[in-house]
Coordinates of C-alpha atoms in Angstrom, one line a residue:
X1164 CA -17.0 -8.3 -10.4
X1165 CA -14.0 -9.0 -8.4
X1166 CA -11.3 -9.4 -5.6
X1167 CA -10.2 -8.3 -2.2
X1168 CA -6.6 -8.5 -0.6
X1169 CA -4.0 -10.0 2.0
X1170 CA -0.4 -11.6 2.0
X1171 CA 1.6 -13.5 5.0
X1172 CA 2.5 -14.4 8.0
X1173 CA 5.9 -16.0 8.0
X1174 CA 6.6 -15.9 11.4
X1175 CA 3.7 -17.7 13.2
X1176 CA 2.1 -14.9 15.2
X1177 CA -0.1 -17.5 17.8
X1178 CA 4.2 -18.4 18.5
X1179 CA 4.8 -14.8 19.3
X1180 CA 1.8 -14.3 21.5
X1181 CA 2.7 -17.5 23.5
X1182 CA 6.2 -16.5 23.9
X1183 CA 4.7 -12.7 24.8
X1184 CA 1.9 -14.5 27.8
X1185 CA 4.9 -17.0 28.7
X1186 CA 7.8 -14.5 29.3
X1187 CA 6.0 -12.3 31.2
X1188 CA 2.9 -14.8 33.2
X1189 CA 0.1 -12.3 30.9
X1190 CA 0.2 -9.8 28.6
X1191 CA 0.7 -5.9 29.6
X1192 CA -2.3 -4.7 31.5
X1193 CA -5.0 -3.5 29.7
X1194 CA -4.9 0.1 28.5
X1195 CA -6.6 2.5 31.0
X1196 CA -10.2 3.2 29.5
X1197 CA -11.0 7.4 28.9
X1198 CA -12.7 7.5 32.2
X1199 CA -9.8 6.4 34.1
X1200 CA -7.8 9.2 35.8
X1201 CA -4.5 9.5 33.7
X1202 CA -2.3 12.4 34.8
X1203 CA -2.4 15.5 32.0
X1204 CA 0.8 16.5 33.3
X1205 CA 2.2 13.3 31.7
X1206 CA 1.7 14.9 28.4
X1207 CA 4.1 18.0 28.9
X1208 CA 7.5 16.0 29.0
X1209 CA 9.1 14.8 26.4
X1210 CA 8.6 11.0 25.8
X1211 CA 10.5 8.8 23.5
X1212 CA 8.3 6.1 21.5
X1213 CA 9.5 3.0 19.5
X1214 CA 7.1 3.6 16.1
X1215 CA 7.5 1.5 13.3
X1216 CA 6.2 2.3 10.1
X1217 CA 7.0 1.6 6.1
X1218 CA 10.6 1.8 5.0
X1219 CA 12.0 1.6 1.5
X1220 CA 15.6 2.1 2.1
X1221 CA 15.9 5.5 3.9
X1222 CA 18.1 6.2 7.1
X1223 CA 16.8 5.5 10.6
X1224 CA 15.5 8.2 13.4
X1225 CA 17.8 8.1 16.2
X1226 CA 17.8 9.9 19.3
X1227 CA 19.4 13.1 18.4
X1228 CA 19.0 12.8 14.7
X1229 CA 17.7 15.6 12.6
X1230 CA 14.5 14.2 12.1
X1231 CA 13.9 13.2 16.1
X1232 CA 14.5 16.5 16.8
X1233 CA 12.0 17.6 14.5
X1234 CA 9.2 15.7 15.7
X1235 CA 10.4 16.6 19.0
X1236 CA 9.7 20.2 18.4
X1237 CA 7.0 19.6 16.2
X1238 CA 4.4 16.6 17.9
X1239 CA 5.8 17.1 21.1
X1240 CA 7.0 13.2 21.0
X1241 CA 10.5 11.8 20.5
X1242 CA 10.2 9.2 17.7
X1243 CA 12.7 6.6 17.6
X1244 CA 12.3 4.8 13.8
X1245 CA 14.9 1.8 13.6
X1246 CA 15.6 0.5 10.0
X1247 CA 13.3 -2.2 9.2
X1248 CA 13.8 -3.3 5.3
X1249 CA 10.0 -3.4 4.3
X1250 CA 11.1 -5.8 1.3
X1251 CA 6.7 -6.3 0.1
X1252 CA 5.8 -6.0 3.9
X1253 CA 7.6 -9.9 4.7
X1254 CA 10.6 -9.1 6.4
X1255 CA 8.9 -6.2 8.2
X1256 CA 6.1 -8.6 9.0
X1257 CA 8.8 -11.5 10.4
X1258 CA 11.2 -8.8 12.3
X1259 CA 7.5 -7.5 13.8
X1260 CA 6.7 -10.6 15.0
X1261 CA 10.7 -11.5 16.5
X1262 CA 9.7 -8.2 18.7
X1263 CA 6.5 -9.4 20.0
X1264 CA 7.9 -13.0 21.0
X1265 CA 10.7 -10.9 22.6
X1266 CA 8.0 -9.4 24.6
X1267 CA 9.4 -5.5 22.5
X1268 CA 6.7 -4.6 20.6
X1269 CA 7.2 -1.2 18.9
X1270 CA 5.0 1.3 20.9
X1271 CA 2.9 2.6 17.7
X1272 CA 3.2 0.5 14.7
X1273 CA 1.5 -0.2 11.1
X1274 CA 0.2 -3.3 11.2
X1275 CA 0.5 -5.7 7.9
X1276 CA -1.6 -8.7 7.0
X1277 CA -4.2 -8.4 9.2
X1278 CA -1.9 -9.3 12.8
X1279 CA -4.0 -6.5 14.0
X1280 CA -6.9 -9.4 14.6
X1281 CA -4.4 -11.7 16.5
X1282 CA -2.9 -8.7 18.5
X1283 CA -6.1 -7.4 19.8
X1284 CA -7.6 -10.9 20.7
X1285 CA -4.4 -11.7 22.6
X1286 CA -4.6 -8.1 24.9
X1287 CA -1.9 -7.2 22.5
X1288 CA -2.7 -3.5 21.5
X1289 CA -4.8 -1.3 23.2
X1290 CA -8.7 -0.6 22.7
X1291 CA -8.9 3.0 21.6
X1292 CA -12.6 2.6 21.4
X1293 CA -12.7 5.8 24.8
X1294 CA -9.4 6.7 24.4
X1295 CA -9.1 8.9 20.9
X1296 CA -12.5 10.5 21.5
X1297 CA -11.1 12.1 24.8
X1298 CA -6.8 12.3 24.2
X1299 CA -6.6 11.9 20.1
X1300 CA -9.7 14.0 19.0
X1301 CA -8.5 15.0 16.1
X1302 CA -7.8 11.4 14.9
X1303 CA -11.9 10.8 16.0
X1304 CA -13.0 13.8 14.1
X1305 CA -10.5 13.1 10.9
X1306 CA -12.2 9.8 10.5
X1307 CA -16.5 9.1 9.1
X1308 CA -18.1 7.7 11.4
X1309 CA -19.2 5.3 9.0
X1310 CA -15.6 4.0 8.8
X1311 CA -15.3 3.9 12.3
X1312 CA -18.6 2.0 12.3
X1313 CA -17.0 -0.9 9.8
X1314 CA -13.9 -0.5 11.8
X1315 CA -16.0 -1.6 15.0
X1316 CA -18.1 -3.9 13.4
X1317 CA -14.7 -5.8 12.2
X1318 CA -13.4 -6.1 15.7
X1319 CA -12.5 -9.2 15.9
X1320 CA -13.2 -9.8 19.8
X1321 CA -17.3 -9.4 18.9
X1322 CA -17.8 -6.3 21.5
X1323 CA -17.6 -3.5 18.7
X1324 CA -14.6 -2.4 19.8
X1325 CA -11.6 0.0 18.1
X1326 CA -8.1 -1.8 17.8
X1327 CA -6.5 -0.2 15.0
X1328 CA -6.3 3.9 13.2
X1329 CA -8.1 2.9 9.5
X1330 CA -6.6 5.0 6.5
X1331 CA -9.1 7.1 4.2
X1332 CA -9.1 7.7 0.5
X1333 CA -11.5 9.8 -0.7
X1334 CA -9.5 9.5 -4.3
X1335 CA -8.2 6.5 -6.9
X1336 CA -4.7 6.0 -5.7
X1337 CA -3.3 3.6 -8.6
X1338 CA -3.1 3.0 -12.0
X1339 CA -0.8 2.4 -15.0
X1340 CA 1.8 4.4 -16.0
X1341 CA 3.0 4.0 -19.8
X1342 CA 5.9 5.8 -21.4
X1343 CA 4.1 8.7 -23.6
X1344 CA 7.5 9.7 -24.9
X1345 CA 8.0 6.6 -26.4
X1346 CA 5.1 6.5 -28.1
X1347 CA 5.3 9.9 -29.7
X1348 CA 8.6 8.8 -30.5
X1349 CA 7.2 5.8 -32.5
X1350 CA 4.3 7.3 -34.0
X1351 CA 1.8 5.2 -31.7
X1352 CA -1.6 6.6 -30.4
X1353 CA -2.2 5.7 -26.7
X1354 CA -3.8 2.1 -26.9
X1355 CA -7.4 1.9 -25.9
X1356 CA -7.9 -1.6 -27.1
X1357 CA -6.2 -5.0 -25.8
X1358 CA -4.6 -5.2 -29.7
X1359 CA -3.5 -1.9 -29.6
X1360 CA -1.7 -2.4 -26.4
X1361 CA -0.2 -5.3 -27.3
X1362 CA 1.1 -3.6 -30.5
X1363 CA 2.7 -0.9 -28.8
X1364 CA 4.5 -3.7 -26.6
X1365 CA 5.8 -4.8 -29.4
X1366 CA 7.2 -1.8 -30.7
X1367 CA 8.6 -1.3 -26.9
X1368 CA 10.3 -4.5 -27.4
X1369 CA 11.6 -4.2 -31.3
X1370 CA 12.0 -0.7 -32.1
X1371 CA 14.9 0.5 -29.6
X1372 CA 12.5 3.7 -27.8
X1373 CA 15.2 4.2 -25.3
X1374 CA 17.9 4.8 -28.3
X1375 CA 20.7 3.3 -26.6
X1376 CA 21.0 0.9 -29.6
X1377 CA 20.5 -2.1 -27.6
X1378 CA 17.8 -4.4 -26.7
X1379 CA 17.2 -3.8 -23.5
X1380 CA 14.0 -2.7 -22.9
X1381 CA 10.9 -4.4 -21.1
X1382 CA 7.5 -3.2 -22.4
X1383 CA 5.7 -4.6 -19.2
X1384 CA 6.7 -6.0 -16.1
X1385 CA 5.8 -6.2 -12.3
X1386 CA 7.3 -8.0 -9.3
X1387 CA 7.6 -11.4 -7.2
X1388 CA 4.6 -13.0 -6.3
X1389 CA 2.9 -12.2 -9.5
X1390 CA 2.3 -8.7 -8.1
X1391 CA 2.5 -5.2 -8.6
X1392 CA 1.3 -5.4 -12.4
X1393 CA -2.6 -4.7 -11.7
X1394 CA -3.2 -2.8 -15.0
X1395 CA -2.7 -6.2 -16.7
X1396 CA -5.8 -7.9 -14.8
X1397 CA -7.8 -4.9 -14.6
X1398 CA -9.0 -4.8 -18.3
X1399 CA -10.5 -8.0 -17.2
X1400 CA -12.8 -6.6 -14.3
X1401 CA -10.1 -8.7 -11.9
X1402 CA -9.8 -6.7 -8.6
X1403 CA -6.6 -6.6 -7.2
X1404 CA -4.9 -4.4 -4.7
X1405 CA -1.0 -4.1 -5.0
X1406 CA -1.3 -7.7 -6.7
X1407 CA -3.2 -9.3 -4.2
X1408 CA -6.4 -10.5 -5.3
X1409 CA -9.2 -9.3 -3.4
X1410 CA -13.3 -9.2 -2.7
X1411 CA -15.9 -7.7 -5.7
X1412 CA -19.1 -8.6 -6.7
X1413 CA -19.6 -11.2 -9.7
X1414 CA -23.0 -12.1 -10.9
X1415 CA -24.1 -9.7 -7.9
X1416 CA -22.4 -12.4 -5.5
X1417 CA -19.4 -11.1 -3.0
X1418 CA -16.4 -13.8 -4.6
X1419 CA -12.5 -13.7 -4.5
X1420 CA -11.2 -12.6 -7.6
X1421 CA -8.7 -15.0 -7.7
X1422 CA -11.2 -17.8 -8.5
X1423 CA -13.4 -15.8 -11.0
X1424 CA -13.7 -16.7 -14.3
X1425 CA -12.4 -13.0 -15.1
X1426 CA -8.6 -13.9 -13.1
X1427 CA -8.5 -17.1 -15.8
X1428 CA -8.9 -15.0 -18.7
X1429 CA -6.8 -12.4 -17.1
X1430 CA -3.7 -15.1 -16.7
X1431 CA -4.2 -16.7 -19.8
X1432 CA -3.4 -13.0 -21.5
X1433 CA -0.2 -12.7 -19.6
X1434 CA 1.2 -15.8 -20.1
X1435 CA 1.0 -15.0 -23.5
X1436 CA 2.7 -12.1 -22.9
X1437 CA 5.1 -13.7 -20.9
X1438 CA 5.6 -15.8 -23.9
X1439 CA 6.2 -13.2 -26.5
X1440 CA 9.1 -11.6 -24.8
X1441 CA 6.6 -9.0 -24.3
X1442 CA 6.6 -9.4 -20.5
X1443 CA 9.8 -8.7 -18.3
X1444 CA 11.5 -12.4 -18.5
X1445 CA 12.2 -11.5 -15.0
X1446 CA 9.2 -10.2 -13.5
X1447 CA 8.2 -13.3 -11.2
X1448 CA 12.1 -12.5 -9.9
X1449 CA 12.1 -8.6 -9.5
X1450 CA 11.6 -7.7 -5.4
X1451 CA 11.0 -3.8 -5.4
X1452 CA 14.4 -3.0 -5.7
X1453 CA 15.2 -4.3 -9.0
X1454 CA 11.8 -3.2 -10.4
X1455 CA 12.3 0.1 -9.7
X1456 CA 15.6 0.3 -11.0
X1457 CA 14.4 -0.7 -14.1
X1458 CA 11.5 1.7 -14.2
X1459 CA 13.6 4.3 -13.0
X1460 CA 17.2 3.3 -15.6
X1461 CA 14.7 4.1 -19.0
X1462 CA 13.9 0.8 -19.5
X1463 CA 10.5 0.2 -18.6
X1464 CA 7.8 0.9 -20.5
X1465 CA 4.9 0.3 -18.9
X1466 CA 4.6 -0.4 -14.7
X1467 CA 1.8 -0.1 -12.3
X1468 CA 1.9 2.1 -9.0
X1469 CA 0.5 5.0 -7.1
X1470 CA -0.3 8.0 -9.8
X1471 CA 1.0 10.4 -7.0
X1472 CA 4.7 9.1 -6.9
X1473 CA 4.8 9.5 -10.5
X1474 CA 7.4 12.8 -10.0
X1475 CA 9.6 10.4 -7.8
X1476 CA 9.9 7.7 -10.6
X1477 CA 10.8 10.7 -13.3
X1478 CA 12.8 12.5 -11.2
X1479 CA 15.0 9.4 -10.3
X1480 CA 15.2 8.6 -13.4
X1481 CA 16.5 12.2 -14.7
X1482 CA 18.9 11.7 -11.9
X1483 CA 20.3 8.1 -13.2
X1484 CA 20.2 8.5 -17.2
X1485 CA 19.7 12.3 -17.7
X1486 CA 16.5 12.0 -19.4
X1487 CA 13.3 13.4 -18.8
X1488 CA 10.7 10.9 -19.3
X1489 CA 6.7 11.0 -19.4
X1490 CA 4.6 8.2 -18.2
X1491 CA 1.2 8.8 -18.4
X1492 CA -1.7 7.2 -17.3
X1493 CA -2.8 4.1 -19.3
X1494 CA -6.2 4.0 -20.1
X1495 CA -8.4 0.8 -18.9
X1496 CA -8.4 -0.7 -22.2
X1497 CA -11.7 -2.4 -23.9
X1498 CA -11.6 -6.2 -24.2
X1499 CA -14.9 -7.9 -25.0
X1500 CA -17.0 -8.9 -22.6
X1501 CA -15.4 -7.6 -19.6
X1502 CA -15.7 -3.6 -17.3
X1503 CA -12.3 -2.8 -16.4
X1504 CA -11.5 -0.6 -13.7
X1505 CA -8.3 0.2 -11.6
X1506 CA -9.3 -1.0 -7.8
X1507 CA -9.7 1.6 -5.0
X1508 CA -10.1 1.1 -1.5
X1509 CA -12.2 3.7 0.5
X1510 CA -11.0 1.9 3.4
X1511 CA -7.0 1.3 2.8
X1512 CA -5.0 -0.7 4.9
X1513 CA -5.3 0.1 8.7
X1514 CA -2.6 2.6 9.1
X1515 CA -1.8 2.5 12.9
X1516 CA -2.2 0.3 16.5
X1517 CA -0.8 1.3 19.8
X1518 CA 0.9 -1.4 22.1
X1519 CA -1.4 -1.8 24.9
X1520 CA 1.2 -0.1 27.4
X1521 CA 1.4 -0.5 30.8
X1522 CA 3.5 2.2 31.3
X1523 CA 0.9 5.3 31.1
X1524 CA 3.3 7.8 30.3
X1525 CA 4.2 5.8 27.1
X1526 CA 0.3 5.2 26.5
X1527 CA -0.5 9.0 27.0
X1528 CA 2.9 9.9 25.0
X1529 CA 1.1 8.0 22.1
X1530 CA -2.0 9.2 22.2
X1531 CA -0.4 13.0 22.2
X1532 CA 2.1 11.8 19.0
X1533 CA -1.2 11.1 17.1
X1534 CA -3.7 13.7 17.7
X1535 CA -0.9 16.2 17.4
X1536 CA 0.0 14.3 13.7
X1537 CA -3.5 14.2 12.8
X1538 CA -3.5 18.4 13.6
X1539 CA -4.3 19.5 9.9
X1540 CA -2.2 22.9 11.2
X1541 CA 0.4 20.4 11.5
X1542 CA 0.1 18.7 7.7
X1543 CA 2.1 20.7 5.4
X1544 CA 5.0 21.1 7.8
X1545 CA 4.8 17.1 8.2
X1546 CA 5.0 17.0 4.5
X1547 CA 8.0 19.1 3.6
X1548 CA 10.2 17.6 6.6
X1549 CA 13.4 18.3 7.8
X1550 CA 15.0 21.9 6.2
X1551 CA 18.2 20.9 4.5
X1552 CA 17.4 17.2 4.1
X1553 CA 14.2 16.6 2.7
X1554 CA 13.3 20.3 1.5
X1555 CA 14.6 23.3 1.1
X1556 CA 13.7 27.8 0.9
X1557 CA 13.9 28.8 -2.8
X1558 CA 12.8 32.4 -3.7
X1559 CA 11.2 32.3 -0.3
X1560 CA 9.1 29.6 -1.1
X1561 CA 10.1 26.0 0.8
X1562 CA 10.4 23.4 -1.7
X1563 CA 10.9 19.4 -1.4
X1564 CA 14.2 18.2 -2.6
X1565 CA 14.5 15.0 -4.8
X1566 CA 14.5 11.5 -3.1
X1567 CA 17.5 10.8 -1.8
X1568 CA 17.6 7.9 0.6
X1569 CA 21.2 8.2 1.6
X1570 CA 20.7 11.1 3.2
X1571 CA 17.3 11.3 4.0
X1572 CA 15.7 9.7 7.3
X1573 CA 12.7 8.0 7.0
X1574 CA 9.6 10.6 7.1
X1575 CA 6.8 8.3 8.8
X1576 CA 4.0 10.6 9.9
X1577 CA 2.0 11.2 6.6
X1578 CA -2.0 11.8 8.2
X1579 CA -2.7 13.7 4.4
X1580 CA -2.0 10.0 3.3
X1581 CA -4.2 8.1 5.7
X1582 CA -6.8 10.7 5.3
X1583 CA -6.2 11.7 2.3
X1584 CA -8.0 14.0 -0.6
X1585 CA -7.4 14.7 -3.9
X1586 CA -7.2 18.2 -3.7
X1587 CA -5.2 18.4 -0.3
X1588 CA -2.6 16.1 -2.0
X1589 CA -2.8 17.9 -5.3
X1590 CA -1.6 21.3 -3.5
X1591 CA 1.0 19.9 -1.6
X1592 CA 2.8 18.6 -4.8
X1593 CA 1.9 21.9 -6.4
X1594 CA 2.8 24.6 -4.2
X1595 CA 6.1 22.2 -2.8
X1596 CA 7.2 22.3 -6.4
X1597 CA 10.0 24.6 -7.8
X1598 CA 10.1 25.6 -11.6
X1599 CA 12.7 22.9 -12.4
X1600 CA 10.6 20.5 -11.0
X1601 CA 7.6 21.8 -12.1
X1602 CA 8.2 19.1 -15.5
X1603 CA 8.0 16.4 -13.2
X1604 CA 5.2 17.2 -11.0
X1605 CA 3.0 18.4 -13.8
X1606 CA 2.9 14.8 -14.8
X1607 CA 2.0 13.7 -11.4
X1608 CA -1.0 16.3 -10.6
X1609 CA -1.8 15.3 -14.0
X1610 CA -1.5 11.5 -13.6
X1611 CA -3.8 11.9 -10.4
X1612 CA -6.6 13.5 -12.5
X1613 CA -6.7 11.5 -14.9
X1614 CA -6.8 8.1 -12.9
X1615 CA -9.8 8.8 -11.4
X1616 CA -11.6 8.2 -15.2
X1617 CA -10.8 4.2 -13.9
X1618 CA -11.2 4.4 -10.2
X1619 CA -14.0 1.9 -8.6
X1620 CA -14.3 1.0 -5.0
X1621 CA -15.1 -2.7 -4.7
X1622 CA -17.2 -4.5 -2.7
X1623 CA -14.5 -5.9 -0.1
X1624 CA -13.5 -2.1 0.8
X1625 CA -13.0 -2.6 4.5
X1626 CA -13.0 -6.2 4.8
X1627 CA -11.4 -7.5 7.9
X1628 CA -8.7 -10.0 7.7
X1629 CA -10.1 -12.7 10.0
X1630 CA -12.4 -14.2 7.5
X1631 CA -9.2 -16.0 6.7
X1632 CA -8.5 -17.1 10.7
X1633 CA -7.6 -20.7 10.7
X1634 CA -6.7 -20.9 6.9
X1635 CA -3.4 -19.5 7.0
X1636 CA -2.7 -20.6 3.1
X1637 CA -5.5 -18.8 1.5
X1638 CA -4.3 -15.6 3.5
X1639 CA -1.0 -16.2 2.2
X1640 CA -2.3 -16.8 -1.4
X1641 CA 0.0 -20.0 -1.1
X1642 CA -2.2 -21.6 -3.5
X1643 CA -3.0 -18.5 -5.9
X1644 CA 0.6 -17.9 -6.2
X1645 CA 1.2 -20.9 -7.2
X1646 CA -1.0 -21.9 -9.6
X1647 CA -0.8 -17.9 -11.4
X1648 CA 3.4 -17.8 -11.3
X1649 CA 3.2 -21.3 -13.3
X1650 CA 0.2 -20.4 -15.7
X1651 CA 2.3 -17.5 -16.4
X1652 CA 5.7 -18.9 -17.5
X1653 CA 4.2 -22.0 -18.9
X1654 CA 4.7 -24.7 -17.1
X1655 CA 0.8 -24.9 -16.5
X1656 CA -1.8 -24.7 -19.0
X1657 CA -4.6 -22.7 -18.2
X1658 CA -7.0 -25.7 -18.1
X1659 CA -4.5 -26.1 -14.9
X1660 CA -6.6 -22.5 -13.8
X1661 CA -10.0 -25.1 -13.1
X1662 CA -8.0 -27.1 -10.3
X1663 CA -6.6 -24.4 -8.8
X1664 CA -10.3 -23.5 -8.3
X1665 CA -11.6 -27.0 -6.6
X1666 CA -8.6 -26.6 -4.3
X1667 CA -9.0 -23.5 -3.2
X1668 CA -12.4 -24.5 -2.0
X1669 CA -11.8 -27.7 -1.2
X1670 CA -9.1 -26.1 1.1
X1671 CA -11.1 -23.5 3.0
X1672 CA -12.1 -21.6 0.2
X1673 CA -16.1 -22.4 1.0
X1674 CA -15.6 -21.5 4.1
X1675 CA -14.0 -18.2 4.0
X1676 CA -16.7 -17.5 0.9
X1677 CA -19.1 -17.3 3.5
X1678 CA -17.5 -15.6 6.2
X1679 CA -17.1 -12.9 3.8
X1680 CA -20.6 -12.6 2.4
X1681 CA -21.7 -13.1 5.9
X1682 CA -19.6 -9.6 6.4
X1683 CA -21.0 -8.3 3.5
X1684 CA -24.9 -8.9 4.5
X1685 CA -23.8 -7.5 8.2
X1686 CA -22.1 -4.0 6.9
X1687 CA -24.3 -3.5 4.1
X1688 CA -27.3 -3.1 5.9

């Protein structure tokens, strides 16, 4: 049925790497293998690692800082986090690729878009194929060894080597969230049909459920890019991933989602949408920032996210307006002719590289930083953070404290995350709780539950991002965006939908089509 995933590259990567090899005459030398002899005495003293990871607003780690100190104490490591504004993963992805140019890569860093290919066919990053068995073993055990098996079989040097840390989900991370409150406030059933639903957008839009006595609500909505609004393709079988389409089976044949009959219908339903006022006028416009602060300001009355940051969004929200909301987990709803589901990825996004360091104390200082996160003994003290600033001892019982990001550095080591379960996550909300938060994190271990009903791993789980090497604009979704922000407000007809089709294969489209089935045959044997 569907889809598989990727954004872009705005700063030209092959650039950086040229700049990297040119600065310097080559790139660092290549990581020592297990079998070479690396002092263990490098791993007692403290080292201090550049790690770059996600950030959504919150303070830096700086030498010193509270946060430095407490990975000090805690991994062994001192972790210096500059503030990188994530801003959808493009302005981390064009400051990531300034430092590699500048020959300064970070010394452990997520990687975003698939650079990871590019990195480790330059000499970039380190193979870690001998070195997490013997210094990180608690990485190698965390992880299947049929996911390290895809993970080698997508390396994209040919030699079955490992280049990147993959994240795990044994669980369905995402759905939609729908305001439950305003419903019961209406008198409206939770919709299970597409006519339903669009009826209780309508009563989003006309009836006043926030009671402020203006118009100001937006029944639906989602973000730049056409993304971030999943729940409206996935009634359609469309398989996206954060808004990017992605890989699925359709008529038992691996296709991109993006040029299924299934995304056409899907568009055609939000332009309509769009249309009826029914869709936020501003939602090819919103970056996160100003999406959230309409979910979060009572205004928003359906959005599309991670089930298990439901608590943030309601306890933000309490904090800003003073009401305590409910959003609940929308149900896939039934339209004719098409299997909905809410997309999950067995394989997320590959969650770490290490530089490939030429200073062995730096490599070894790595290595320690992540078997030593990866330490389940380690996990619910990595979770709670910094005492004072991210939680705090109530009745003898340490609690987190609300999201605050003006006072709150940046907590970047989250294994439970990359290797995460459903009932490890559940009891860390639950037993991090306090009874005045308990209203808000109900809702969440709820809302985790209860989108597992619509949870289905496609076909592309684990895909590698090279298929796409050497089309840079179908990696990008150049043309996808395009042609799906136009069909949306208008300015396109759908008919437009059958063009954007030949051109996508006309552009590369045929060719990456059979790199990925080719990928498909390989790992489904």
């Amino acid at each position: 049925m569907k889809v598989k995933k990727i954004s872009a590259l705005s700063v030209s990567v092959s650039l950086a790497f040229s700049v990297l090899a040119g600065c310097s005459g080559k790139t660092d030398s290549p990581a020592p293998s297990a079998s070479s002899s690396l002092d263990s005495s490098m791993t007692n003293e403290i080292v201090d690692l550049v790690v770059w990871r996600e950030n959504n607003g919150y303070m830096p780690t700086t030498k010193g800082s509270k946060l430095y100190e407490f990975y000090k104490e805690k991994l062994g490591v001192g972790v210096l986090h500059p503030y990188v504004e994530w801003n959808g993963g493009t302005n981390y992805l064009n400051q990531l690729n300034l430092k590699i140019a500048a020959n300064e890569m970070p010394d452990l860093f997520a990687p975003y878009n698939g650079i990871e290919s590019s990195l480790a066919k330059s000499g970039a990053i380190a193979d870690l194929t001998e070195l997490l068995p013997k210094y990180a073993p608690n990485v190698w055990n965390a992880i299947p060894k049929d996911v390290w098996d895809i993970v080698k079989a997508n390396d994209p040097t040919g030699q079955g080597k490992i280049y990147y840390i993959p994240g795990v989900l044994d669980y369905g991370r995402y759905a939609g969230m729908i305001r439950k409150d305003w419903l019961d406030k209406l008198g409206l059933p939770m919709p299970k049909t597409l006519d339903e639903y669009v009826k209780v957008l309508e009563a989003f839009r006309d009836k006043d459920p926030n009671g402020n006595g203006q118009k100001d609500e937006v029944p639906a909505g989602g973000r730049e890019q056409a993304r971030w609004m999943d729940h409206l393709f996935a009634m359609y079988g469309v398989a996206m991933f954060e808004g990017i389409p992605d890989w699925d089976l359709y008529d038992g044949k691996l296709t991109y989602s993006a040029v299924t009959p299934n995304m056409k219908a899907a568009l055609e339903f939000i332009s309509k949408l769009y249309k009826d006022g029914l869709l936020d006028k501003e939602t090819l416009l919103n970056n996160k920032q100003k999406w959230d602060g309409k979910v979060e300001g009572n205004k928003a009355g359906n959005y599309f996210h991670w089930a298990e940051t439901t608590n943030d969004r309601l306890e933000n929200m309490n904090k800003n307006t003073g009401v305590k909301a409910d959003y609940s987990v929308l149900p896939i709803l039934e339209v004719p002719g098409y299997k909905g589901f809410y997309t999950w990825k067995r394989m997320t996004p590959p969650a770490w590289v290490v530089k490939n360091n030429k200073d062995q104390k730096k490599l070894m200082a790595t290595l320690k930083l992540l078997n030593n996160a990866y330490d389940k003994k380690n996990w619910n003290d990595l979770y709670l953070g910094v005492e004072g600033m991210h939680y705090a001892m109530k009745d003898g019982k340490a609690v987190r404290l609300p999201d605050d990001k003006s006072t709150q550095e940046n907590i970047i080591f989250e294994p439970y995350k990359n290797v995460a379960t459903l009932d490890f996550m559940t009891s860390l909300i639950k037993n991090t709780s306090t009874e005045d938060r308990k209203w808000a994190t109900d809702q969440t271990i709820r809302n985790m539950q209860d989108a597992q009903k619509y949870a289905k791993v496609i076909a592309g789980d684990g895909m590698p991002a090279d298929i796409y090497e050497g089309f840079a604009d179908i990696n990008n979704r150049t043309l996808y965006v395009e042609y799906a922000t136009k069909i949306i407000l208008g300015q396109y007809p759908i008919s437009k939908f059958d063009e954007f089709v030949d051109k996508w294969n006309k552009s590369g489209g045929e060719e990456v089509t059979k790199r990925a089935r080719d990928w498909y045959g390989k790992v489904k044997k």
